Coordinates of C-alpha atoms and ligand atoms in Angstrom, one line a residue:
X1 CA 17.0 -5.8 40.8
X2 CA 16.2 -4.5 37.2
X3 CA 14.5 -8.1 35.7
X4 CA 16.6 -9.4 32.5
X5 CA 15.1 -11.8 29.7
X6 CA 18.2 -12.8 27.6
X7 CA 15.3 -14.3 24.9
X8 CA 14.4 -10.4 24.6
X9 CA 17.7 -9.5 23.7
X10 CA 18.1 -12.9 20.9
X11 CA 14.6 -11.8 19.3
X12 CA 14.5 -8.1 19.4
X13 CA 16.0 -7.9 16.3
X14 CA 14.3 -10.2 14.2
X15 CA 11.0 -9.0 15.3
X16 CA 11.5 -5.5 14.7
X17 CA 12.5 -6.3 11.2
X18 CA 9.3 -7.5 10.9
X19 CA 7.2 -4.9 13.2
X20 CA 9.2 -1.8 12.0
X21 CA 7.2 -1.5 7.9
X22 CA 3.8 -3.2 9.2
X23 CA 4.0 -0.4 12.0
X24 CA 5.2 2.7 9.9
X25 CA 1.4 4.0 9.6
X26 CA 0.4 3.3 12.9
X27 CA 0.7 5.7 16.2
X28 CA -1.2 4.3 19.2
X29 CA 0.3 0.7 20.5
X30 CA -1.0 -1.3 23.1
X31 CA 1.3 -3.6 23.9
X32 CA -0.3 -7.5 26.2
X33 CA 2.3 -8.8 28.5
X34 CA 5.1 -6.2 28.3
X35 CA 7.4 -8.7 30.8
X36 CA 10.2 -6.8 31.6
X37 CA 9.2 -3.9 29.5
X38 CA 12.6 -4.6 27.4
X39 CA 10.7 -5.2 24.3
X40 CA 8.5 -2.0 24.7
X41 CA 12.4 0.0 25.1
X42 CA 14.0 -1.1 22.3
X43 CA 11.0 -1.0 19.8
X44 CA 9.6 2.3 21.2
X45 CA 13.0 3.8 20.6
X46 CA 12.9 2.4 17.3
X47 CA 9.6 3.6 16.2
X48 CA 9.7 7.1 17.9
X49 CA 6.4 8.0 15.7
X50 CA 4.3 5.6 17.9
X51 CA 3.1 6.0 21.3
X52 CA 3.3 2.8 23.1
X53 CA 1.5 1.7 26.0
X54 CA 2.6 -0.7 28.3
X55 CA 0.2 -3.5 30.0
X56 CA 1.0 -6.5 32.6
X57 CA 0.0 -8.0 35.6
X58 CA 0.5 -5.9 38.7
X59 CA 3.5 -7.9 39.4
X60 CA 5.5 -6.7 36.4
X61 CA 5.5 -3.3 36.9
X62 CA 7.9 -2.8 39.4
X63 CA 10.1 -4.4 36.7
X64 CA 8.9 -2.3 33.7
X65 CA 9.0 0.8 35.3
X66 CA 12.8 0.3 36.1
X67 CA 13.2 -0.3 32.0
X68 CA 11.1 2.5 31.5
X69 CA 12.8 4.8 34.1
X70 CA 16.4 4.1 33.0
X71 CA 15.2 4.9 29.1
X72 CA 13.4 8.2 29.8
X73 CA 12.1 7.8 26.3
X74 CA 8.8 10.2 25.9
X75 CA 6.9 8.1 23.7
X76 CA 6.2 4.9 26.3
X77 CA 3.6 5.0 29.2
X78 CA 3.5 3.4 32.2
X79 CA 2.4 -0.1 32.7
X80 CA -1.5 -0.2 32.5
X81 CA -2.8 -3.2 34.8
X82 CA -4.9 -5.7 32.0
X83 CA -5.4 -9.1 32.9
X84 CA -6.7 -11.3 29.8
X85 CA -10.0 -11.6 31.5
X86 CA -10.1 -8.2 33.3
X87 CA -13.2 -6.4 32.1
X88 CA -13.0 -3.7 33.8
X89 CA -9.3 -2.5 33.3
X90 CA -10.6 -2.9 29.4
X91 CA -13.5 -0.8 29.6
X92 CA -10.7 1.2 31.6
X93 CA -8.6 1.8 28.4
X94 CA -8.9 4.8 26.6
X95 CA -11.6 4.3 24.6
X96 CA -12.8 1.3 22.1
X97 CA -11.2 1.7 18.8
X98 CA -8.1 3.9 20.4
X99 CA -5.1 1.4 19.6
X100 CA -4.5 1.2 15.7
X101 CA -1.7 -1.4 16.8
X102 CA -1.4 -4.4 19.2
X103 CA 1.2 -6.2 19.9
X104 CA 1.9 -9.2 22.1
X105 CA 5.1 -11.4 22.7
X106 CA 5.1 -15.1 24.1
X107 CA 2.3 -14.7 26.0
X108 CA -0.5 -16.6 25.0
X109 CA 1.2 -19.7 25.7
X110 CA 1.6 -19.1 29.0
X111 CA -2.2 -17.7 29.8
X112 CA -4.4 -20.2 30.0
X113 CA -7.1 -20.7 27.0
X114 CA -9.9 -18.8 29.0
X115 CA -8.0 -16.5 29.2
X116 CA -6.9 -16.2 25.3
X117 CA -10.4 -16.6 24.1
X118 CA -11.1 -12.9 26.8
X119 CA -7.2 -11.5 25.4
X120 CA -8.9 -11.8 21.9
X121 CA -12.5 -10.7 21.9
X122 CA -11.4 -7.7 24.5
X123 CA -8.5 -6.6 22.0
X124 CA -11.3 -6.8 19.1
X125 CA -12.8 -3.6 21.5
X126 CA -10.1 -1.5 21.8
X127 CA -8.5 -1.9 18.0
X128 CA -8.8 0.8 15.6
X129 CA -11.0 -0.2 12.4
X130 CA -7.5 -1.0 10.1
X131 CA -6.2 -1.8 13.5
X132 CA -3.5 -4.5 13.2
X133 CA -3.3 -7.3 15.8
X134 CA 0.4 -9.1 15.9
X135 CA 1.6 -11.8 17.7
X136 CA 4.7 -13.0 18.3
X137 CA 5.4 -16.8 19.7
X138 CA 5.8 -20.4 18.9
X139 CA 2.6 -21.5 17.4
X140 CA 1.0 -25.2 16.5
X141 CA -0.5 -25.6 12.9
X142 CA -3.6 -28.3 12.2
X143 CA -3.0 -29.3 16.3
X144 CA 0.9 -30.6 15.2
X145 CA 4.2 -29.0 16.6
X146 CA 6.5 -27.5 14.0
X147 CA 9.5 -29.2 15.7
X148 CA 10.7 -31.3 18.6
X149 CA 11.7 -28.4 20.7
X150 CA 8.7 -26.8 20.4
X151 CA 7.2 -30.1 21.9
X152 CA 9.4 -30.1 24.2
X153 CA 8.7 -26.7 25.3
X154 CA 4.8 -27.4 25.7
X155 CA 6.1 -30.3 27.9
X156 CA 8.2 -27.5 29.9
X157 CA 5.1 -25.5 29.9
X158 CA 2.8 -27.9 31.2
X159 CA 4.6 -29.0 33.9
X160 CA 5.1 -25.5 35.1
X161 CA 1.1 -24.9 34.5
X162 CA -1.1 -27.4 33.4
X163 CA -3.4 -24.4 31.9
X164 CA -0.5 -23.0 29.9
X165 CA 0.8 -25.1 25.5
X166 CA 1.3 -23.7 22.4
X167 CA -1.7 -22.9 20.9
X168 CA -3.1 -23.8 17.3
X169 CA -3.0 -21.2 14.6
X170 CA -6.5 -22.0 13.5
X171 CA -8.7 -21.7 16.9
X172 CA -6.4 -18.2 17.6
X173 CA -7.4 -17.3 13.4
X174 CA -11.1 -18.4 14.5
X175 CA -11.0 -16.5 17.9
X176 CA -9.8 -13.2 15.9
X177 CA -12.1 -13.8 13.0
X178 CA -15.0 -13.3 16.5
X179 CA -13.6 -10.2 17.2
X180 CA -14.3 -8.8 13.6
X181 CA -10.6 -9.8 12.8
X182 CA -9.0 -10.6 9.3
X183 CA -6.0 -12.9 8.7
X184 CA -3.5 -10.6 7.2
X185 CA 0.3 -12.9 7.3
X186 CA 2.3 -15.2 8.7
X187 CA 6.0 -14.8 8.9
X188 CA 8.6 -17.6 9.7
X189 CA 10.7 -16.5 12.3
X190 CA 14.2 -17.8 14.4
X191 CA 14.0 -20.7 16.8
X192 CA 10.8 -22.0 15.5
X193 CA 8.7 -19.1 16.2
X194 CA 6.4 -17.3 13.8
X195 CA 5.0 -13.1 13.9
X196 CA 1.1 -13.5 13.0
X197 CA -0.8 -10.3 11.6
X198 CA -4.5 -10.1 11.3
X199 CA -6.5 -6.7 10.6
X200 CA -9.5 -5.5 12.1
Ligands
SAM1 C1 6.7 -15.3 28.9 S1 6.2 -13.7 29.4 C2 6.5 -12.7 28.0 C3 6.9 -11.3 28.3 C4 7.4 -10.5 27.1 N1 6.3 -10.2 26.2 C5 8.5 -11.2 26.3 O1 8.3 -11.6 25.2 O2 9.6 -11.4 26.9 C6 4.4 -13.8 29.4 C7 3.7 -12.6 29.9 O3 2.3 -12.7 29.8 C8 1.8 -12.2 31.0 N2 0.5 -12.8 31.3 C9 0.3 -14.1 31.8 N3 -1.0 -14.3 32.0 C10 -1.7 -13.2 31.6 C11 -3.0 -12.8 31.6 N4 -4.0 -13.6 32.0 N5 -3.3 -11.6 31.2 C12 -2.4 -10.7 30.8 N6 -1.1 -11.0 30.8 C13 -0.7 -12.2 31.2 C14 2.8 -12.4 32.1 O4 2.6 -11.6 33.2 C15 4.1 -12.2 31.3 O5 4.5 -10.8 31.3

């Protein structure tokens, strides 16, 4: 069966508001955790100028491939295997400096922070030099939640995987800063969650 995230659906809207002007320049996305590959339909459809590649674990590509076969949209590619920590499917990618966008949704809460520290200094070589780097998720500021569901939701995490929490705007903006990374803009978003921007 086709998978379904109903928090895709809420969010799609909000974030492409967002995405759609800080994208309008850009034309080759790599997206980190496509999930069901919902997200990658609706803003690829969107944003027909950009060519958006798709990238999960093995086990979500079943899943994304059923999104992507149903849209038949010419400007998405199949689901590229890239584990956080995976060297070798980086080195894979089409080159270092290829993507001029990256874009990741609610995942770096649920990778451990191993594997956030590889996410970030791998994505710092494959972005473009202007390349913009944005992330979408519930994020902690000065180690403190910014409400009581988010707490409760690191709680939720936890208990699912004691390697996965929110993680701190500051050690990701020091991470990024690593991988020749610039702090560009935080934006408040719905249910608690923010879109951070940096630039390479
Ligand atoms: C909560 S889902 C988010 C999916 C989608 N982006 C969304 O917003 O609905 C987290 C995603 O991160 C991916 N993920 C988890 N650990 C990862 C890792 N170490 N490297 C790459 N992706 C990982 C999962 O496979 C999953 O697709």
């Amino acid at each position: 069966m086709k998978p379904f995230s109903e928090s895709c659906v809420q969010n799609r809207e909000p974030i492409f508001n967002i995405i759609q002007p800080l994208f309008e320049n850009s034309k080759n996305l790599l997206e980190i955790g496509s999930g069901t590959g919902q997200h990658a339909v609706y803003f690829a459809k969107e944003m027909p100028h950009l060519s958006w590649q798709t990238s999960d674990l093995e086990e979500n590509h079943e899943g994304i491939n059923q999104w992507l076969n149903e849209a038949q949209l010419s400007n998405i590619k199949p689901p590229v295997s890239l584990a956080a920590c995976d060297q070798l499917a980086w080195t894979s990618l089409d080159g270092p400096g290829k993507y001029d966008a990256i874009f990741s949704a609610n995942a770096v809460h649920i990778m451990g922070k191993e594997d956030v520290q590889c996410l970030i200094k791998n994505i710092g070589t494959v972005i473009a030099q202007n390349g913009l780097f944005v992330l979408y998720g519930p994020f902690n500021y000065d180690g403190k939640f910014t409400s009581e569901s988010n707490a409760r939701f690191d709680i939720w995490l936890k208990d699912r995987n004691p390697e996965s929490g929110i993680r701190d705007f500051e050690w990701l903006d020091e991470l990024a800063n690593q991988a020749g990374m610039t702090f560009q803009q935080d934006y408040k978003m719905p249910a608690n969650n923010r879109i951070l921007v940096w630039r390479k």
